[in-house]
mmCIF file of C-alpha atoms in Angstrom:
data_model
loop_
_atom_site.group_PDB
_atom_site.id
_atom_site.type_symbol
_atom_site.label_atom_id
_atom_site.label_comp_id
_atom_site.label_asym_id
_atom_site.label_seq_id
_atom_site.Cartn_x
_atom_site.Cartn_y
_atom_site.Cartn_z
ATOM 1 C CA MET P 1 26.404 37.954 12.196
ATOM 2 C CA LYS P 2 27.468 35.065 9.985
ATOM 3 C CA ALA P 3 24.785 32.957 11.675
ATOM 4 C CA LEU P 4 22.020 35.476 10.960
ATOM 5 C CA GLU P 5 23.285 35.735 7.383
ATOM 6 C CA ALA P 6 23.096 31.937 6.993
ATOM 7 C CA ILE P 7 19.480 31.965 8.209
ATOM 8 C CA ARG P 8 18.537 34.887 5.955
ATOM 9 C CA LYS P 9 19.915 33.123 2.863
ATOM 10 C CA CYS P 10 18.289 29.785 3.657
ATOM 11 C CA PHE P 11 15.326 29.152 1.320
ATOM 12 C CA ILE P 12 12.841 28.095 3.997
ATOM 13 C CA PHE P 13 13.438 31.344 5.959
ATOM 14 C CA SER P 14 13.743 33.610 2.934
ATOM 15 C CA SER P 15 10.326 35.252 3.227
ATOM 16 C CA LEU P 16 10.888 36.374 6.844
ATOM 17 C CA GLU P 17 11.367 39.967 8.060
ATOM 18 C CA GLU P 18 14.462 40.972 10.104
ATOM 19 C CA ASP P 19 12.754 40.623 13.511
ATOM 20 C CA GLN P 20 11.411 37.197 12.494
ATOM 21 C CA LEU P 21 14.908 36.064 11.450
ATOM 22 C CA SER P 22 16.080 36.936 14.982
ATOM 23 C CA GLU P 23 13.302 34.732 16.413
ATOM 24 C CA VAL P 24 14.685 31.858 14.357
ATOM 25 C CA LEU P 25 18.269 32.673 15.413
ATOM 26 C CA ASN P 26 17.135 32.376 19.059
ATOM 27 C CA ILE P 27 16.268 28.691 18.628
ATOM 28 C CA THR P 28 19.536 27.737 16.855
ATOM 29 C CA LYS P 29 22.606 26.222 18.498
ATOM 30 C CA GLU P 30 26.108 26.468 17.036
ATOM 31 C CA LYS P 31 27.703 23.072 16.365
ATOM 32 C CA ARG P 32 31.282 22.466 15.223
ATOM 33 C CA PHE P 33 32.310 19.289 13.392
ATOM 34 C CA LYS P 34 35.883 18.228 12.598
ATOM 35 C CA LYS P 35 36.925 17.254 9.061
ATOM 36 C CA ASP P 36 35.816 13.675 8.155
ATOM 37 C CA LYS P 37 33.267 13.560 10.952
ATOM 38 C CA ILE P 38 29.959 11.897 9.973
ATOM 39 C CA ILE P 39 27.244 14.404 10.813
ATOM 40 C CA MET P 40 24.280 12.282 9.736
ATOM 41 C CA GLN P 41 24.145 8.599 8.936
ATOM 42 C CA GLU P 42 21.648 7.415 6.318
ATOM 43 C CA GLY P 43 18.777 5.489 7.923
ATOM 44 C CA GLU P 44 19.344 6.863 11.440
ATOM 45 C CA LYS P 45 16.507 8.607 13.216
ATOM 46 C CA GLY P 46 16.906 12.308 13.840
ATOM 47 C CA ASP P 47 15.033 15.350 15.104
ATOM 48 C CA THR P 48 17.440 18.117 14.088
ATOM 49 C CA MET P 49 17.963 20.287 11.040
ATOM 50 C CA TYR P 50 21.312 21.861 10.119
ATOM 51 C CA LEU P 51 22.399 24.957 8.211
ATOM 52 C CA VAL P 52 25.997 25.181 7.006
ATOM 53 C CA VAL P 53 27.698 28.399 8.228
ATOM 54 C CA GLU P 54 31.358 27.505 7.550
ATOM 55 C CA GLY P 55 33.048 24.589 5.792
ATOM 56 C CA GLU P 56 32.125 22.056 3.149
ATOM 57 C CA VAL P 57 29.996 18.917 3.434
ATOM 58 C CA GLY P 58 29.563 15.829 1.251
ATOM 59 C CA VAL P 59 26.276 13.973 0.711
ATOM 60 C CA SER P 60 26.178 10.258 -0.077
ATOM 61 C CA LYS P 61 23.586 7.521 -0.381
ATOM 62 C CA SER P 62 23.993 3.743 -0.450
ATOM 63 C CA LEU P 63 22.747 1.736 -3.441
ATOM 64 C CA THR P 64 22.618 -1.991 -4.203
ATOM 65 C CA MET P 65 24.355 -2.612 -7.537
ATOM 66 C CA LYS P 66 24.941 -5.827 -9.467
ATOM 67 C CA PHE P 67 28.589 -6.352 -10.462
ATOM 68 C CA GLY P 68 28.298 -9.936 -11.723
ATOM 69 C CA ASP P 69 26.391 -13.192 -11.217
ATOM 70 C CA ASN P 70 25.215 -13.238 -7.624
ATOM 71 C CA ASP P 71 27.578 -10.361 -6.926
ATOM 72 C CA PHE P 72 25.392 -7.667 -5.407
ATOM 73 C CA ARG P 73 27.230 -4.975 -3.533
ATOM 74 C CA GLN P 74 26.069 -2.145 -1.350
ATOM 75 C CA THR P 75 27.906 0.818 -2.819
ATOM 76 C CA GLU P 76 28.161 4.319 -1.446
ATOM 77 C CA LYS P 77 27.188 6.790 -4.142
ATOM 78 C CA VAL P 78 28.534 10.291 -3.540
ATOM 79 C CA LEU P 79 25.766 12.579 -4.645
ATOM 80 C CA THR P 80 27.214 16.031 -4.252
ATOM 81 C CA SER P 81 28.998 18.448 -1.951
ATOM 82 C CA PHE P 82 27.897 21.779 -0.554
ATOM 83 C CA LYS P 83 29.543 24.941 0.678
ATOM 84 C CA PRO P 84 27.950 27.655 2.834
ATOM 85 C CA GLU P 85 27.255 29.796 -0.251
ATOM 86 C CA ASP P 86 24.911 27.073 -1.499
ATOM 87 C CA HIS P 87 22.641 27.925 1.475
ATOM 88 C CA VAL P 88 21.567 24.344 1.829
ATOM 89 C CA VAL P 89 19.852 22.847 4.871
ATOM 90 C CA PHE P 90 20.020 19.208 5.934
ATOM 91 C CA GLY P 91 17.468 17.198 7.827
ATOM 92 C CA GLU P 92 14.709 19.763 7.399
ATOM 93 C CA MET P 93 12.149 16.935 7.306
ATOM 94 C CA ALA P 94 12.994 16.369 10.990
ATOM 95 C CA LEU P 95 11.226 19.663 11.793
ATOM 96 C CA ILE P 96 7.889 18.060 10.857
ATOM 97 C CA GLY P 97 8.249 14.543 12.263
ATOM 98 C CA GLN P 98 10.900 12.038 13.194
ATOM 99 C CA ASP P 99 13.204 11.725 10.226
ATOM 100 C CA ASN P 100 14.893 8.588 8.977
ATOM 101 C CA ARG P 101 17.876 10.319 7.415
ATOM 102 C CA SER P 102 17.635 9.799 3.667
ATOM 103 C CA ALA P 103 21.373 10.315 3.023
ATOM 104 C CA SER P 104 24.666 10.503 4.909
ATOM 105 C CA ILE P 105 26.375 13.850 5.474
ATOM 106 C CA ILE P 106 30.114 14.051 6.117
ATOM 107 C CA ALA P 107 32.286 17.079 6.978
ATOM 108 C CA ARG P 108 34.765 17.543 4.100
ATOM 109 C CA THR P 109 36.521 20.306 6.068
ATOM 110 C CA ASP P 110 36.130 21.580 9.645
ATOM 111 C CA CYS P 111 32.558 22.877 9.748
ATOM 112 C CA LEU P 112 30.386 25.268 11.697
ATOM 113 C CA PHE P 113 26.657 24.518 11.586
ATOM 114 C CA LEU P 114 23.507 25.947 13.080
ATOM 115 C CA GLU P 115 21.275 23.273 14.561
ATOM 116 C CA ILE P 116 17.509 23.601 15.068
ATOM 117 C CA ASN P 117 15.613 20.848 16.819
ATOM 118 C CA ARG P 118 11.986 19.930 16.268
ATOM 119 C CA SER P 119 10.585 20.699 19.713
ATOM 120 C CA ASP P 120 12.056 24.244 19.685
ATOM 121 C CA PHE P 121 10.765 24.750 16.143
ATOM 122 C CA ILE P 122 7.239 23.571 17.019
ATOM 123 C CA LYS P 123 7.191 25.820 20.120
ATOM 124 C CA LEU P 124 8.238 28.794 17.966
ATOM 125 C CA ILE P 125 5.634 28.305 15.229
ATOM 126 C CA GLU P 126 2.862 27.701 17.779
ATOM 127 C CA ALA P 127 3.829 30.867 19.646
ATOM 128 C CA LYS P 128 4.242 32.870 16.414
ATOM 129 C CA PRO P 129 1.867 31.282 13.880
ATOM 130 C CA SER P 130 2.302 34.022 11.262
ATOM 131 C CA LEU P 131 6.011 33.242 11.237
ATOM 132 C CA GLY P 132 5.089 29.549 11.156
ATOM 133 C CA VAL P 133 2.909 29.959 8.068
ATOM 134 C CA MET P 134 5.721 31.764 6.217
ATOM 135 C CA ILE P 135 8.300 29.074 7.014
ATOM 136 C CA LEU P 136 5.944 26.159 6.332
ATOM 137 C CA MET P 137 4.879 27.601 2.971
ATOM 138 C CA ARG P 138 8.526 27.715 1.892
ATOM 139 C CA LEU P 139 9.229 24.267 3.338
ATOM 140 C CA SER P 140 6.251 22.882 1.384
ATOM 141 C CA GLU P 141 7.555 24.569 -1.767
ATOM 142 C CA LEU P 142 10.970 22.948 -1.214
ATOM 143 C CA LEU P 143 9.373 19.519 -0.706
ATOM 144 C CA ILE P 144 7.190 19.923 -3.809
ATOM 145 C CA ASN P 145 10.223 20.809 -5.937
ATOM 146 C CA ARG P 146 12.064 17.727 -4.678
ATOM 147 C CA LEU P 147 9.010 15.568 -5.302
ATOM 148 C CA LYS P 148 8.832 16.819 -8.890
ATOM 149 C CA GLN P 149 12.533 16.082 -9.358
ATOM 150 C CA SER P 150 11.996 12.567 -7.977
ATOM 151 C CA SER P 151 9.034 11.999 -10.303
ATOM 152 C CA GLN P 152 11.200 12.981 -13.275
ATOM 153 C CA ASP P 153 13.895 10.556 -12.095
ATOM 154 C CA ILE P 154 11.321 7.763 -11.778
ATOM 155 C CA ILE P 155 10.025 8.385 -15.305
ATOM 156 C CA ARG P 156 13.576 8.410 -16.729
ATOM 157 C CA LEU P 157 14.552 5.242 -14.852
ATOM 158 C CA THR P 158 11.348 3.448 -15.903
ATOM 159 C CA THR P 159 11.991 4.356 -19.535
ATOM 160 C CA ALA P 160 15.655 3.258 -19.266
ATOM 161 C CA LEU P 161 14.591 -0.014 -17.641
ATOM 162 C CA SER P 162 12.047 -0.704 -20.386
ATOM 163 C CA ILE P 163 14.802 -0.132 -22.980
ATOM 164 C CA ALA P 164 17.264 -2.373 -21.118
ATOM 165 C CA LEU P 165 14.695 -5.159 -20.719
ATOM 166 C CA SER P 166 13.594 -5.044 -24.368
ATOM 167 C CA LYS P 167 17.132 -5.902 -25.624
ATOM 168 C CA MET D 1 -22.996 17.528 6.145
ATOM 169 C CA LYS D 2 -21.305 15.159 3.701
ATOM 170 C CA ALA D 3 -19.017 18.038 2.680
ATOM 171 C CA LEU D 4 -17.948 18.763 6.273
ATOM 172 C CA GLU D 5 -17.404 15.042 6.799
ATOM 173 C CA ALA D 6 -15.170 14.880 3.697
ATOM 174 C CA ILE D 7 -13.069 17.778 5.044
ATOM 175 C CA ARG D 8 -12.855 16.252 8.528
ATOM 176 C CA LYS D 9 -11.591 12.927 7.133
ATOM 177 C CA CYS D 10 -9.041 14.508 4.820
ATOM 178 C CA PHE D 11 -5.497 14.034 6.158
ATOM 179 C CA ILE D 12 -4.332 17.625 5.712
ATOM 180 C CA PHE D 13 -7.308 18.932 7.743
ATOM 181 C CA SER D 14 -7.321 16.127 10.302
ATOM 182 C CA SER D 15 -5.784 18.090 13.183
ATOM 183 C CA LEU D 16 -8.398 20.888 13.013
ATOM 184 C CA GLU D 17 -11.111 21.610 15.587
ATOM 185 C CA GLU D 18 -14.823 21.763 14.588
ATOM 186 C CA ASP D 19 -14.919 25.560 14.208
ATOM 187 C CA GLN D 20 -11.741 25.459 12.109
ATOM 188 C CA LEU D 21 -13.256 22.806 9.822
ATOM 189 C CA SER D 22 -16.156 25.219 9.191
ATOM 190 C CA GLU D 23 -13.630 27.915 8.207
ATOM 191 C CA VAL D 24 -12.253 25.507 5.602
ATOM 192 C CA LEU D 25 -15.775 24.562 4.435
ATOM 193 C CA ASN D 26 -16.434 28.290 3.805
ATOM 194 C CA ILE D 27 -13.732 28.431 1.124
ATOM 195 C CA THR D 28 -14.842 25.275 -0.727
ATOM 196 C CA LYS D 29 -17.059 25.150 -3.815
ATOM 197 C CA GLU D 30 -19.098 22.088 -4.805
ATOM 198 C CA LYS D 31 -18.249 20.775 -8.263
ATOM 199 C CA ARG D 32 -20.039 17.985 -10.111
ATOM 200 C CA PHE D 33 -18.355 15.953 -12.852
ATOM 201 C CA LYS D 34 -20.087 13.464 -15.161
ATOM 202 C CA LYS D 35 -18.769 9.900 -15.599
ATOM 203 C CA ASP D 36 -15.729 9.773 -17.964
ATOM 204 C CA LYS D 37 -15.035 13.489 -17.609
ATOM 205 C CA ILE D 38 -11.330 14.356 -17.312
ATOM 206 C CA ILE D 39 -10.987 16.411 -14.135
ATOM 207 C CA MET D 40 -7.250 17.065 -14.392
ATOM 208 C CA GLN D 41 -4.926 16.515 -17.315
ATOM 209 C CA GLU D 42 -1.311 15.587 -16.574
ATOM 210 C CA GLY D 43 1.066 18.466 -17.332
ATOM 211 C CA GLU D 44 -1.633 21.165 -17.274
ATOM 212 C CA LYS D 45 -1.252 24.103 -14.934
ATOM 213 C CA GLY D 46 -3.698 24.353 -12.080
ATOM 214 C CA ASP D 47 -4.435 26.330 -8.936
ATOM 215 C CA THR D 48 -7.159 24.172 -7.396
ATOM 216 C CA MET D 49 -7.277 21.235 -5.000
ATOM 217 C CA TYR D 50 -10.126 18.700 -4.942
ATOM 218 C CA LEU D 51 -11.642 16.440 -2.293
ATOM 219 C CA VAL D 52 -13.869 13.554 -3.417
ATOM 220 C CA VAL D 53 -17.281 13.663 -1.710
ATOM 221 C CA GLU D 54 -19.222 11.242 -3.938
ATOM 222 C CA GLY D 55 -18.179 8.933 -6.769
ATOM 223 C CA GLU D 56 -15.028 7.177 -7.885
ATOM 224 C CA VAL D 57 -11.994 8.583 -9.711
ATOM 225 C CA GLY D 58 -9.121 6.989 -11.630
ATOM 226 C CA VAL D 59 -5.521 8.237 -11.642
ATOM 227 C CA SER D 60 -3.210 7.692 -14.601
ATOM 228 C CA LYS D 61 0.224 8.828 -15.735
ATOM 229 C CA SER D 62 1.881 8.629 -19.141
ATOM 230 C CA LEU D 63 5.152 6.751 -19.583
ATOM 231 C CA THR D 64 7.509 6.254 -22.538
ATOM 232 C CA MET D 65 8.052 2.523 -23.055
ATOM 233 C CA LYS D 66 10.110 0.661 -25.624
ATOM 234 C CA PHE D 67 8.170 -2.044 -27.475
ATOM 235 C CA GLY D 68 10.796 -2.912 -30.103
ATOM 236 C CA ASP D 69 13.614 -1.397 -32.178
ATOM 237 C CA ASN D 70 12.866 2.302 -32.557
ATOM 238 C CA ASP D 71 9.371 1.599 -31.305
ATOM 239 C CA PHE D 72 8.905 3.953 -28.379
ATOM 240 C CA ARG D 73 5.361 4.549 -27.326
ATOM 241 C CA GLN D 74 3.763 6.941 -24.894
ATOM 242 C CA THR D 75 1.573 4.662 -22.817
ATOM 243 C CA GLU D 76 -1.015 5.645 -20.241
ATOM 244 C CA LYS D 77 -0.357 3.758 -17.042
ATOM 245 C CA VAL D 78 -3.395 3.523 -14.780
ATOM 246 C CA LEU D 79 -2.028 3.944 -11.293
ATOM 247 C CA THR D 80 -5.017 3.454 -9.075
ATOM 248 C CA SER D 81 -8.600 4.466 -8.365
ATOM 249 C CA PHE D 82 -10.116 6.160 -5.339
ATOM 250 C CA LYS D 83 -13.486 6.314 -3.655
ATOM 251 C CA PRO D 84 -14.650 8.926 -1.118
ATOM 252 C CA GLU D 85 -13.844 6.580 1.784
ATOM 253 C CA ASP D 86 -10.173 6.772 0.784
ATOM 254 C CA HIS D 87 -10.282 10.465 1.812
ATOM 255 C CA VAL D 88 -7.831 11.404 -0.873
ATOM 256 C CA VAL D 89 -7.184 14.913 -2.145
ATOM 257 C CA PHE D 90 -5.941 15.814 -5.613
ATOM 258 C CA GLY D 91 -3.897 18.785 -6.656
ATOM 259 C CA GLU D 92 -2.980 19.793 -3.101
ATOM 260 C CA MET D 93 0.381 21.077 -4.380
ATOM 261 C CA ALA D 94 -1.600 23.821 -6.149
ATOM 262 C CA LEU D 95 -2.347 25.336 -2.720
ATOM 263 C CA ILE D 96 1.330 26.279 -2.362
ATOM 264 C CA GLY D 97 2.235 27.383 -5.895
ATOM 265 C CA GLN D 98 1.142 26.871 -9.472
ATOM 266 C CA ASP D 99 0.943 23.142 -10.035
ATOM 267 C CA ASN D 100 1.860 21.285 -13.205
ATOM 268 C CA ARG D 101 -0.501 18.381 -12.661
ATOM 269 C CA SER D 102 1.621 15.277 -12.084
ATOM 270 C CA ALA D 103 -1.100 12.816 -13.148
ATOM 271 C CA SER D 104 -4.454 12.761 -14.923
ATOM 272 C CA ILE D 105 -7.662 12.285 -12.956
ATOM 273 C CA ILE D 106 -10.810 10.933 -14.593
ATOM 274 C CA ALA D 107 -14.322 10.493 -13.178
ATOM 275 C CA ARG D 108 -15.105 6.758 -13.190
ATOM 276 C CA THR D 109 -18.669 7.484 -12.064
ATOM 277 C CA ASP D 110 -20.641 10.722 -11.671
ATOM 278 C CA CYS D 111 -18.730 12.611 -8.979
ATOM 279 C CA LEU D 112 -19.219 15.354 -6.436
ATOM 280 C CA PHE D 113 -16.058 17.172 -5.396
ATOM 281 C CA LEU D 114 -15.135 20.032 -3.111
ATOM 282 C CA GLU D 115 -12.810 22.505 -4.779
ATOM 283 C CA ILE D 116 -10.441 24.862 -2.940
ATOM 284 C CA ASN D 117 -8.438 27.401 -4.883
ATOM 285 C CA ARG D 118 -5.060 28.793 -3.924
ATOM 286 C CA SER D 119 -5.977 32.452 -3.484
ATOM 287 C CA ASP D 120 -8.842 31.595 -1.086
ATOM 288 C CA PHE D 121 -6.565 29.199 0.802
ATOM 289 C CA ILE D 122 -3.766 31.788 1.153
ATOM 290 C CA LYS D 123 -6.270 34.431 2.356
ATOM 291 C CA LEU D 124 -7.592 31.981 4.968
ATOM 292 C CA ILE D 125 -4.194 30.966 6.378
ATOM 293 C CA GLU D 126 -3.001 34.581 6.477
ATOM 294 C CA ALA D 127 -6.161 35.629 8.322
ATOM 295 C CA LYS D 128 -6.029 32.593 10.648
ATOM 296 C CA PRO D 129 -2.344 31.662 10.953
ATOM 297 C CA SER D 130 -2.893 29.115 13.766
ATOM 298 C CA LEU D 131 -5.198 27.230 11.442
ATOM 299 C CA GLY D 132 -2.600 27.703 8.690
ATOM 300 C CA VAL D 133 0.178 26.151 10.764
ATOM 301 C CA MET D 134 -1.980 23.092 11.512
ATOM 302 C CA ILE D 135 -2.857 22.521 7.852
ATOM 303 C CA LEU D 136 0.666 23.190 6.559
ATOM 304 C CA MET D 137 2.216 20.826 9.110
ATOM 305 C CA ARG D 138 -0.038 18.024 7.823
ATOM 306 C CA LEU D 139 0.567 18.990 4.198
ATOM 307 C CA SER D 140 4.336 18.862 4.810
ATOM 308 C CA GLU D 141 3.922 15.447 6.449
ATOM 309 C CA LEU D 142 2.005 14.219 3.403
ATOM 310 C CA LEU D 143 4.698 15.546 1.021
ATOM 311 C CA ILE D 144 7.478 13.988 3.116
ATOM 312 C CA ASN D 145 5.753 10.590 3.036
ATOM 313 C CA ARG D 146 5.418 10.808 -0.739
ATOM 314 C CA LEU D 147 9.043 11.865 -1.075
ATOM 315 C CA LYS D 148 10.132 8.837 0.964
ATOM 316 C CA GLN D 149 8.017 6.570 -1.230
ATOM 317 C CA SER D 150 9.597 8.110 -4.348
ATOM 318 C CA SER D 151 13.099 7.626 -2.928
ATOM 319 C CA GLN D 152 12.322 3.954 -2.333
ATOM 320 C CA ASP D 153 11.074 3.648 -5.918
ATOM 321 C CA ILE D 154 14.238 5.300 -7.252
ATOM 322 C CA ILE D 155 16.450 2.908 -5.268
ATOM 323 C CA ARG D 156 14.463 -0.116 -6.496
ATOM 324 C CA LEU D 157 14.536 1.065 -10.113
ATOM 325 C CA THR D 158 18.276 1.834 -9.967
ATOM 326 C CA THR D 159 18.976 -1.635 -8.595
ATOM 327 C CA ALA D 160 16.728 -3.251 -11.242
ATOM 328 C CA LEU D 161 18.433 -1.228 -13.974
ATOM 329 C CA SER D 162 21.901 -2.275 -12.769
ATOM 330 C CA ILE D 163 20.745 -5.929 -12.891
ATOM 331 C CA ALA D 164 19.240 -5.525 -16.365
ATOM 332 C CA LEU D 165 22.379 -3.807 -17.705
ATOM 333 C CA SER D 166 24.771 -6.407 -16.239
ATOM 334 C CA LYS D 167 23.163 -9.257 -18.234
#
């Protein structure tokens, strides 16, 4: 029940009807992770997407920062943390093609996830293309929103860099 | 013939069969633009995608740069230009939802484009969901590749900014 609820609340499945949600549930596997377990490692290849059902996860990304002359360090920047009520998915790009994980995900508490792998997803959307169109439209929307956010970040960083360099 | 060829070579339609390409051709409209005509203005709302069939287009984006004390200027950065053989599409995000154009597009020569609007596209993929899945998979792939490029840019800019600020 909790699993179906997690799927229903997930943005990329949010336009589906009840019977279509069950089709998605059929291709998920429950996965439990202990507190402090690394679920995804930035840069690793992956072909699975996860939905958080129980527990809290942290997202981090490594950055090269300059701390002094010739002192460049690879730092781990903690981006944010998510709880099930955030209805966030991880690794959804892996549903389309092999994903080089863009961030690391760590279990902040014991966690219960639903896992969907690419080959099961592709089989489902080929067998049920109407369902496929609905999911892929939402996935595209999600990607577009992220792309817009990234473009804003690039503009802000470029402006900040031009200010820093003009001093 | 040139129109069908432009569709066939376009990445988001590249997994379609011949009869499916004709279905896409049916929802396109030919549009001619004179040299120097602005085809899309950054920030404007739009619900159309374009494929270049003939001619050359330029892409530009405005940026705020600092030229001196209190001298901030909005500059127009020319990003790149495209010819038909690049098989590039513009405004493809408009197929999914209303698009705030992320860059300006100008005709560098007289141009012939194919235009597809969102409502015709949605009707087509709802009527032919198998075709829809194929297009949306490629569109998602395209968006993911752009998102990865943007993430790389953000990392590079953040590193450059940390260097500039540490001086």
